[in-house]
Every structure is written in structure tokens, then in C-alpha cells.
Amino acid sequence: MLPSESGPWQEMLATFASTVGDAGYELIVTPTFEDVSVFTRIGESTDVVRKEMYDFVDKGGRHVALRPEVTASVARAFIQHRPVTPWKAWYAGSNFRFERPQAGRFREFHQVGIEAFGTADPDLDVEVVTLGWDFFARLGIDGVDLLVNSLGDATCRPAYRQKLLDYLLARRGDLCEEHRGRVEENPLRVLDCKREACRVQTAGAPLQVDNLCDECAAHFERVTAGLTALSVPYRVEAHLVRGLDYYTRTTFEYAGTTLEASQNALGGGGRYDGLVQAMGGPPTPAVGFAIGVERTLLAIGASGAAPRSRARLHAFVVDFAGGGAARDITRELRQAGFKVDRAFDGRSPRAQFKAADRSGARFALVVGPDEAEASQVAVKDLSGGGQRLVGRAELLETLRSMLDASPGASPPGYNRAP
Ligand code: HAM
């Protein structure tokens, strides 16, 4: 990600931080690699753990892995530090999965996400799902489909799993090659298979949403009623099964309608009420999601949502009187909150003016030998509006009022949080 392309990336992170920060989620930073056992809990039968994890033995003989996702690390931190619940955290960082790289699928990719621990209240599911939805809306991305499902819990899933397995075993020979061999391992994954053979065979398969216990059914009803009440458009997608094993009850995905079908998941998540206990902690319900940064950037590009242009510089210092003025003025103005840059290497006035133009700055602050001698600065309007001489001591206040009066330029302070 080069500086010339990183504007939307920065914008996206800032939008995410404010969307979830304003809802009481606080930043957590977890290690990029941890003991491999932290991650094996997310599902021994999943591709993420079986085939895609970058695990290795380090020089101290420890078996570690680069994180393939962040949820397990946050759960590990929760168990280790036992914070007061409800505990709400957000994160941003890179993850690693040994996959076949293609558009929107990388071996190192980035996620932003939230996790909330300590309450089974379905209204928290609604909050989490809605925050992701609002995030995409704030970015101005069109074409996001919200798919929701319930995967039941330890009460109703075992019986459903058996029912589904019986159904699939009766059709085993007609499933795709991969699932013919692996159907017993994780029959639910077959429902989510994108291959035509499996899709045809699972069209009439029994669904978990029709086989929920009373508690799970009530939970799911409260979640969907909440989304409806908040006018968050969703579709119940009963074939939605996520690629990690820890989910219980609510699962959901934000699908980008402008992206290719095999990589159209912009993000996803759900409840994982059993994970903390499976990792050795106290029984603790939890829910969260992660959103793929690279995929979201693709969706921003595809939907033509205009990324905010680079923060415009207020001023560029052109100093051909030795460089001392540029050194001092940039510091002084930056400390006062202005966005300022300068040239280096004692370049010619012509080269410095060219750099000033290229920088997109509103004003050039020019100090040649005459200005230096008189303790003055020539403030030149780079959009062609002339030039005026200002005493060095008045520079800050004069520049502030010139920016105030200048259409399209925001003086320092304008773009800060209220
Ligand atoms: P996930 O569905 O595995 O969920 O990943 C979330 C998102 O990360 C995907 O929807 C996708 O946008 C992005 N992503 C995944 N793999 C790649 C890849 N190889 N290249 C580019 N982007 C990718 C999780 O990771 C769960 N931890 C989400 C969660 C949080 N569930 C509960 N809390």
C-alpha cells in the first residue's frame, strides 16, 4: 500500500475507530504470533487451522503460529486479564492464512473488528451487527447485503447435525469431491459449499433455523426483530455457515454485491458462547465480527464511493536564505496545529516553488535574503491570488485569518472532533 493509495485506507481506519469507539469499544492490541494452541481452538476441522495456518517451531523450541484471525487472541487476553464485563474491544491488524492468492484473497491481509464479552443478551448481537452495517454506510459503500443465520447451540445443534448428516450421507456420491470424503467431519460446511454438485444436493436439506431449541429460537427472533426495528435490512440465509468452528446461535456476513462471488465476504462474525470456556476460562458468552480491509477497499473502488482527498497542506515554506527560517517556521506552525511542509537541500527558488505547487498547499511562505533581513515572510496565495508581506512575529495570526477568509481551506482545528 503506497502513500499515493493509502488515503482511503486511513479514512477507513478512522471511520471504524470512531464508529465503534463512540459505542464504547476500546482498542486492544494483541500479538501477531502466539502459542499455536491459542489458535487450534478455533476449529481442528476447519481449513483455517488444518491447512492455512503459518505455524512453526521458533529458536527456543516453542510451537507458535502467526495469527490467522484475532478473535482467539482477544479471548485469550480476556481469560488472562479477567476484565469487568461487559467487555467491549476493537482491533485492527494483519492476519496470515496460507491460501491461494487472488483478487481480494491474500496470505497476509488486514482486518478491523470488534468483540464483546460477558452478555448473552440478543440486543448485543443487534448492536454488533448494526455497528458493522453503519460502518459500511458511513464509508458510502453501496451494495452490501447483510445475511444472518442461527447455528443453534449445544442443546439443539447435535440433533440437527445428525439429521443433516443422515440426509447428506444418503446423497454422498453426488456431493463435490472434497465433501464426499469429508462429510462426516463437518456436515454443516457442505451447506456453505459453493460448488454446483453440493448446491444441488443441499437445496432441500434440513436447516438449523427450522430445528432450533426454544431458547435459540427466542434469541434469533429477538435479533431479527431488533434489526427490523432499527431498519437494518437483512436476509435470513439458512445456508450460511462460517469457516470457523466456534460459532453458536447468531452468525452473519456482510456480502459485497459488487465483488466476485467467491470473495464477496466483506466481513462476518457471530456469537461464540463456548470459546472462552473451551480455552480454559469461565463460561462467558461473546459476540463479534471482523471486516477485511483489502476487500472493503475493493468495494469502495467498485461502488465509486469518493474517498476523501488527502488532507490539504495549509502552507509550504520556500526558504532560499539558508534554511533556518524553514526550520523554525515549520516547527512553530506545526505546534500551532497547521499542516506545513518544506523543501530541503537548499534547492533553487524555482525548484522549491515547483515542490510547493505539487504539494497542493494553499499558501507558500517565502523567505529570501530580503525577507530574512527584514524579519518578514512573503505569503503567496498558490491559487493565483497574489502575495503580501507579513512581519515574522505576526505570521501565525495572519495566516490563520487568511485561511479563515479563504474558500475551501480549513484552518487548524476545523477538522478535529467537536
Ligand atoms: P473470517 O470470515 O474468517 O472471520 O474473516 C473475516 C473477513 O476477513 C472476511 O470476511 C474477509 O473480508 C477477510 N478475509 C479473510 N481471509 C482473507 C484473505 N485470505 N484475504 C483477504 N481478506 C480475507 C474471522 O476472522 C472471525 N475472527 C470474525 C469474528 C470476529 N467472529 C467473531 N468475532
Coordinates of C-alpha atoms in Angstrom, one line a residue, residues 10-417:
Q10 CA -6.5 5.8 6.6
E11 CA -10.0 7.1 6.1
M12 CA -11.4 3.6 6.6
L13 CA -9.5 3.0 9.9
A14 CA -10.5 6.4 11.2
T15 CA -14.1 5.8 10.3
F16 CA -14.0 2.4 12.0
A17 CA -12.3 3.7 15.1
S18 CA -15.0 6.4 15.5
T19 CA -17.9 4.2 14.7
V20 CA -17.1 1.6 17.3
G21 CA -15.3 3.9 19.7
D22 CA -18.4 6.0 20.0
A23 CA -20.3 2.9 21.0
G24 CA -17.9 2.1 24.0
Y25 CA -15.5 -0.3 22.3
E26 CA -11.8 0.3 23.3
L27 CA -8.7 -0.6 21.3
I28 CA -6.9 -3.8 22.1
V29 CA -3.6 -4.7 20.5
T30 CA -2.7 -8.4 20.6
P31 CA 0.5 -10.2 19.5
T32 CA 1.0 -11.1 15.9
F33 CA 2.1 -14.6 16.9
E34 CA 1.2 -16.7 19.9
D35 CA 1.4 -20.2 21.1
V36 CA -0.2 -22.4 18.5
S37 CA -2.7 -23.8 21.0
V38 CA -4.4 -20.3 21.1
F39 CA -5.5 -20.8 17.5
T40 CA -6.1 -24.5 17.3
R41 CA -9.2 -23.9 19.5
I42 CA -10.9 -22.1 16.6
G43 CA -11.6 -25.4 14.9
E44 CA -9.4 -28.5 14.3
S45 CA -11.6 -29.4 11.4
T46 CA -11.5 -26.0 9.7
D47 CA -9.3 -25.2 6.7
V48 CA -8.0 -22.2 8.6
V49 CA -6.4 -24.4 11.2
R50 CA -5.7 -27.6 9.2
K51 CA -4.3 -26.1 6.0
E52 CA -3.8 -22.4 6.3
M53 CA -2.0 -21.7 9.5
Y54 CA 1.6 -20.4 9.4
D55 CA 2.9 -22.4 12.4
F56 CA 6.5 -23.1 13.1
V57 CA 8.9 -24.0 15.9
D58 CA 10.9 -21.0 17.0
K59 CA 14.6 -20.9 18.0
G60 CA 13.5 -21.6 21.6
G61 CA 11.7 -24.7 20.6
R62 CA 8.2 -23.2 21.1
H63 CA 5.5 -24.1 18.7
V64 CA 4.0 -20.8 17.6
A65 CA 1.7 -19.5 14.8
L66 CA 1.1 -16.3 13.0
R67 CA -2.4 -15.3 13.9
P68 CA -5.0 -16.4 11.2
E69 CA -7.6 -14.2 12.9
V70 CA -7.9 -12.1 16.1
T71 CA -10.9 -13.4 18.0
A72 CA -8.9 -16.3 19.6
S73 CA -6.2 -13.8 20.8
V74 CA -8.8 -11.5 22.3
A75 CA -10.5 -14.4 24.1
R76 CA -7.0 -15.5 25.4
A77 CA -6.4 -11.9 26.7
F78 CA -9.9 -11.9 28.3
I79 CA -9.1 -15.1 30.2
Q80 CA -5.7 -13.9 31.2
H81 CA -6.8 -10.5 32.5
R82 CA -10.4 -11.1 33.6
P83 CA -11.7 -7.6 32.9
V84 CA -15.1 -6.4 34.2
T85 CA -17.9 -7.4 31.8
P86 CA -19.4 -6.5 29.6
W87 CA -16.0 -6.0 28.0
K88 CA -16.0 -4.4 24.6
A89 CA -12.8 -4.2 22.5
W90 CA -11.9 -3.4 18.9
Y91 CA -8.8 -4.1 16.9
A92 CA -7.0 -3.5 13.6
G93 CA -4.1 -5.5 12.2
S94 CA -2.7 -8.1 9.9
N95 CA -3.6 -11.8 9.7
F96 CA -2.0 -14.7 7.9
R97 CA -3.5 -17.6 6.1
F98 CA -1.8 -19.9 3.6
E99 CA -4.4 -19.6 0.8
R100 CA -4.1 -19.3 -3.0
P101 CA -3.7 -15.6 -3.5
Q102 CA -6.1 -13.9 -6.0
A103 CA -8.0 -10.7 -6.2
G104 CA -9.3 -10.0 -2.7
R105 CA -7.6 -13.0 -1.2
F106 CA -4.1 -12.7 0.2
R107 CA -1.7 -14.6 2.5
E108 CA -1.2 -11.5 4.6
F109 CA -4.4 -9.4 4.9
H110 CA -5.8 -6.9 7.4
Q111 CA -8.9 -6.9 9.5
V112 CA -10.7 -4.4 11.7
G113 CA -13.1 -6.0 14.2
I114 CA -14.9 -5.9 17.5
E115 CA -15.5 -8.4 20.2
A116 CA -17.8 -8.1 23.2
F117 CA -17.7 -10.5 26.2
G118 CA -19.9 -11.3 29.1
T119 CA -23.5 -11.0 28.0
A120 CA -25.9 -13.3 26.2
D121 CA -28.4 -10.6 25.6
P122 CA -29.6 -10.8 21.9
D123 CA -29.7 -7.0 21.8
L124 CA -25.9 -7.1 22.0
D125 CA -25.9 -9.2 18.8
V126 CA -28.1 -6.4 17.3
E127 CA -25.7 -3.8 18.4
V128 CA -22.7 -5.6 16.9
V129 CA -24.4 -6.4 13.6
T130 CA -25.6 -2.8 13.3
L131 CA -22.2 -1.2 14.0
G132 CA -20.8 -3.1 11.1
W133 CA -23.7 -2.1 8.9
D134 CA -23.3 1.6 9.9
F135 CA -19.6 1.4 9.3
F136 CA -20.2 0.5 5.6
A137 CA -22.9 3.1 5.3
R138 CA -20.5 5.8 6.7
L139 CA -17.9 4.8 4.1
G140 CA -20.6 5.4 1.5
I141 CA -20.3 1.8 0.1
D142 CA -23.4 0.7 -1.8
G143 CA -24.3 -2.9 -2.4
V144 CA -23.7 -4.5 0.9
D145 CA -26.1 -7.5 1.7
L146 CA -26.4 -8.5 5.3
L147 CA -27.0 -12.2 5.7
V148 CA -28.0 -13.6 9.1
N149 CA -28.5 -17.1 10.4
S150 CA -28.6 -19.1 13.6
L151 CA -26.4 -22.1 14.2
G152 CA -28.1 -23.2 17.4
D153 CA -26.2 -24.2 20.5
A154 CA -25.1 -27.3 22.4
T155 CA -28.8 -28.2 23.1
C156 CA -30.1 -28.2 19.6
R157 CA -27.1 -28.5 17.3
P158 CA -26.1 -32.1 17.9
A159 CA -29.5 -33.5 16.9
Y160 CA -29.7 -31.2 13.9
R161 CA -26.2 -32.2 12.9
Q162 CA -27.1 -35.8 12.9
K163 CA -30.3 -35.1 10.9
L164 CA -28.2 -33.2 8.3
L165 CA -25.5 -35.9 8.2
D166 CA -28.1 -38.6 7.6
Y167 CA -29.5 -36.5 4.8
L168 CA -26.1 -35.9 3.2
L169 CA -24.9 -39.5 3.6
A170 CA -27.9 -40.6 1.6
R171 CA -26.6 -38.4 -1.2
R172 CA -22.9 -38.8 -0.6
G173 CA -22.0 -40.0 -4.1
D174 CA -23.4 -36.8 -5.6
L175 CA -21.6 -34.3 -3.4
C176 CA -18.5 -32.5 -4.7
E177 CA -15.3 -34.4 -4.5
E178 CA -14.0 -32.7 -1.4
H179 CA -17.2 -33.2 0.6
R180 CA -17.7 -36.7 -0.5
G181 CA -14.6 -37.5 1.6
R182 CA -15.2 -35.1 4.5
V183 CA -18.9 -35.0 5.1
E184 CA -18.7 -36.7 8.5
E185 CA -16.1 -34.3 9.7
N186 CA -18.2 -31.2 9.4
P187 CA -21.5 -31.7 7.6
L188 CA -22.5 -28.1 8.2
R189 CA -19.7 -26.9 5.9
V190 CA -21.4 -28.8 3.0
L191 CA -24.3 -26.4 3.2
D192 CA -22.0 -23.5 2.6
C193 CA -20.1 -25.2 -0.3
K194 CA -20.2 -23.0 -3.5
R195 CA -19.7 -25.9 -5.9
E196 CA -22.7 -26.8 -8.1
A197 CA -22.8 -30.5 -7.1
C198 CA -23.2 -29.7 -3.4
R199 CA -25.6 -26.8 -4.0
V200 CA -28.0 -29.1 -5.9
Q201 CA -27.8 -31.8 -3.3
T202 CA -28.3 -29.4 -0.3
A203 CA -31.2 -27.5 -1.9
G204 CA -33.7 -29.5 0.2
A205 CA -31.5 -30.2 3.2
P206 CA -32.9 -29.8 6.7
L207 CA -31.9 -26.4 8.1
Q208 CA -30.8 -25.3 11.6
V209 CA -33.2 -22.4 11.7
D210 CA -36.1 -24.9 11.4
N211 CA -34.5 -27.1 14.2
L212 CA -33.7 -24.6 17.0
C213 CA -34.4 -25.3 20.6
D214 CA -36.8 -22.8 22.3
E215 CA -34.1 -20.7 23.8
C216 CA -32.2 -20.4 20.5
A217 CA -35.4 -19.7 18.6
A218 CA -36.3 -16.9 21.0
H219 CA -32.8 -15.5 20.8
F220 CA -32.9 -15.5 17.0
E221 CA -36.3 -13.9 16.9
R222 CA -35.2 -11.1 19.2
V223 CA -32.2 -10.5 17.0
T224 CA -34.1 -10.3 13.7
A225 CA -36.9 -8.2 15.4
G226 CA -34.1 -5.8 16.6
L227 CA -32.6 -5.4 13.2
T228 CA -36.1 -4.7 11.8
A229 CA -36.8 -2.2 14.5
L230 CA -33.6 -0.4 13.6
S231 CA -34.3 -0.5 9.8
V232 CA -31.2 -2.5 9.2
P233 CA -32.1 -4.5 6.1
Y234 CA -31.1 -8.2 6.4
R235 CA -31.9 -11.5 4.8
V236 CA -32.0 -14.8 6.7
E237 CA -29.6 -17.1 4.8
A238 CA -30.1 -20.5 6.3
H239 CA -27.2 -22.0 4.4
L240 CA -24.7 -19.5 5.9
V241 CA -22.1 -21.5 7.8
R242 CA -18.9 -19.6 8.7
G243 CA -15.4 -21.0 8.2
L244 CA -14.6 -21.2 11.9
D245 CA -15.9 -23.7 14.4
Y246 CA -16.6 -21.6 17.4
Y247 CA -19.9 -20.1 16.5
T248 CA -23.2 -20.6 18.4
R249 CA -26.5 -19.0 17.7
T250 CA -26.3 -15.8 15.6
T251 CA -23.9 -15.8 12.6
F252 CA -23.8 -13.1 9.9
E253 CA -21.9 -11.9 6.9
Y254 CA -21.7 -8.6 5.0
A255 CA -21.6 -9.6 1.4
G256 CA -20.4 -7.1 -1.2
T257 CA -22.6 -7.3 -4.2
T258 CA -20.0 -5.6 -6.4
L259 CA -17.4 -8.3 -5.7
E260 CA -16.8 -11.6 -7.3
A261 CA -18.9 -14.3 -5.7
S262 CA -16.1 -16.4 -4.3
Q263 CA -14.5 -13.4 -2.5
N264 CA -17.6 -11.4 -1.8
A265 CA -17.5 -11.6 2.0
L266 CA -16.5 -8.1 3.2
G267 CA -16.8 -9.3 6.8
G268 CA -18.5 -11.6 9.1
G269 CA -18.9 -12.8 12.6
G270 CA -21.3 -14.1 15.2
R271 CA -21.7 -15.4 18.7
Y272 CA -19.2 -17.8 20.2
D273 CA -20.6 -18.5 23.6
G274 CA -18.5 -21.6 24.1
L275 CA -15.0 -20.4 23.1
V276 CA -13.8 -18.8 26.3
Q277 CA -14.7 -21.9 28.3
A278 CA -13.1 -24.2 25.7
M279 CA -9.9 -22.2 26.1
G280 CA -9.9 -22.7 29.8
G281 CA -11.8 -19.6 31.0
P282 CA -15.1 -19.3 32.9
P283 CA -18.3 -19.8 30.9
T284 CA -18.6 -16.4 29.0
P285 CA -20.9 -15.6 26.2
A286 CA -19.4 -13.4 23.5
V287 CA -20.1 -12.0 20.1
G288 CA -18.1 -10.1 17.4
F289 CA -17.2 -9.6 13.8
A290 CA -14.2 -8.9 11.6
I291 CA -14.1 -7.0 8.4
G292 CA -11.5 -7.4 5.7
V293 CA -9.7 -4.2 5.0
E294 CA -8.5 -5.1 1.5
R295 CA -11.9 -6.3 0.4
T296 CA -13.6 -3.2 1.8
L297 CA -11.2 -1.1 -0.2
L298 CA -12.1 -3.1 -3.3
A299 CA -15.8 -2.4 -2.6
I300 CA -15.1 1.3 -2.1
G301 CA -13.4 1.3 -5.5
A302 CA -16.2 -0.7 -7.2
S303 CA -19.0 1.4 -5.8
G304 CA -17.3 4.7 -6.7
A305 CA -17.6 6.0 -3.1
A306 CA -15.3 9.0 -3.3
P307 CA -12.5 8.7 -0.8
R308 CA -11.9 11.9 0.9
S309 CA -8.9 13.6 -0.7
R310 CA -5.6 13.9 1.1
A311 CA -5.5 16.3 4.0
R312 CA -4.6 19.6 2.2
L313 CA -1.5 21.4 3.4
H314 CA -2.1 24.9 4.7
A315 CA 1.4 26.1 3.8
F316 CA 4.7 25.2 2.2
V317 CA 7.8 27.1 3.2
V318 CA 10.1 28.3 0.4
D319 CA 13.3 29.4 2.0
F320 CA 16.3 30.4 -0.1
A321 CA 18.0 32.3 2.7
G322 CA 19.8 29.4 4.2
G323 CA 17.1 27.2 5.5
G324 CA 16.9 28.4 9.1
A325 CA 13.6 30.2 8.6
A326 CA 12.1 27.0 7.1
R327 CA 13.3 25.0 10.1
D328 CA 11.8 27.4 12.6
I329 CA 8.5 28.3 10.8
T330 CA 7.6 24.7 10.1
R331 CA 8.0 23.8 13.8
E332 CA 6.2 26.9 15.0
L333 CA 3.2 26.4 12.7
R334 CA 3.0 22.6 13.3
Q335 CA 2.9 23.2 17.0
A336 CA 0.0 25.6 16.5
G337 CA -1.8 22.8 14.6
F338 CA -1.2 23.9 11.0
K339 CA -0.3 21.4 8.2
V340 CA 3.0 22.5 6.8
D341 CA 5.8 21.1 4.7
R342 CA 9.0 22.5 3.2
A343 CA 11.8 21.7 0.8
F344 CA 15.3 20.6 1.8
D345 CA 18.8 20.6 0.3
G346 CA 19.0 24.3 -0.3
R347 CA 17.3 23.9 -3.7
S348 CA 16.8 26.8 -6.1
P349 CA 13.7 29.1 -5.6
R350 CA 12.3 27.7 -8.8
A351 CA 12.6 24.1 -7.7
Q352 CA 11.1 25.0 -4.3
F353 CA 8.1 26.7 -5.8
K354 CA 7.5 23.7 -8.0
A355 CA 7.5 21.5 -4.9
A356 CA 5.1 23.9 -3.2
D357 CA 2.7 23.7 -6.2
R358 CA 3.0 19.9 -6.2
S359 CA 2.2 19.7 -2.5
G360 CA -1.2 21.1 -3.0
A361 CA -0.6 23.7 -0.3
R362 CA -2.9 26.7 0.0
F363 CA -0.1 29.3 0.6
A364 CA 3.7 29.5 0.0
L365 CA 5.6 31.1 2.9
V366 CA 8.6 32.7 1.1
V367 CA 11.8 33.8 2.8
G368 CA 14.5 35.1 0.6
P369 CA 17.6 37.1 1.7
D370 CA 15.5 40.4 1.7
E371 CA 12.7 38.9 3.9
A372 CA 15.2 37.3 6.2
E373 CA 17.0 40.6 6.7
A374 CA 13.7 42.4 7.4
S375 CA 12.3 39.6 9.6
Q376 CA 9.4 39.2 7.2
V377 CA 7.7 36.5 5.3
A378 CA 6.0 36.8 1.9
V379 CA 2.7 34.9 2.0
K380 CA 1.9 33.9 -1.6
D381 CA -1.5 32.6 -2.5
L382 CA -0.8 29.5 -4.6
S383 CA -4.1 29.5 -6.3
G384 CA -3.1 32.8 -8.0
G385 CA -4.4 35.3 -5.5
G386 CA -1.3 37.5 -5.1
Q387 CA 1.1 37.9 -2.3
R388 CA 1.6 40.0 0.8
L389 CA 4.4 40.8 3.2
V390 CA 3.9 39.9 6.8
G391 CA 6.1 40.5 9.9
R392 CA 7.7 37.3 11.1
A393 CA 6.1 37.8 14.6
E394 CA 2.6 38.2 13.1
L395 CA 2.9 35.2 10.7
L396 CA 0.8 32.8 12.7
E397 CA -2.2 35.1 13.3
T398 CA -2.1 36.5 9.8
L399 CA -2.0 33.0 8.3
R400 CA -4.9 31.9 10.4
S401 CA -7.1 34.8 9.3
M402 CA -6.1 34.4 5.7
L403 CA -7.2 30.7 5.9
D404 CA -10.4 31.7 7.6
A405 CA -11.2 34.0 4.7
S406 CA -10.1 31.6 2.0
P407 CA -12.8 29.4 0.5
G408 CA -12.2 25.7 0.6
A409 CA -9.3 25.8 3.1
S410 CA -9.9 24.8 6.7
P411 CA -7.7 26.5 9.3
P412 CA -6.3 24.3 12.0
G413 CA -8.9 23.0 14.5
Y414 CA -11.7 22.8 11.9
N415 CA -11.3 19.2 11.2
R416 CA -10.9 18.0 14.8
A417 CA -13.6 16.2 16.7

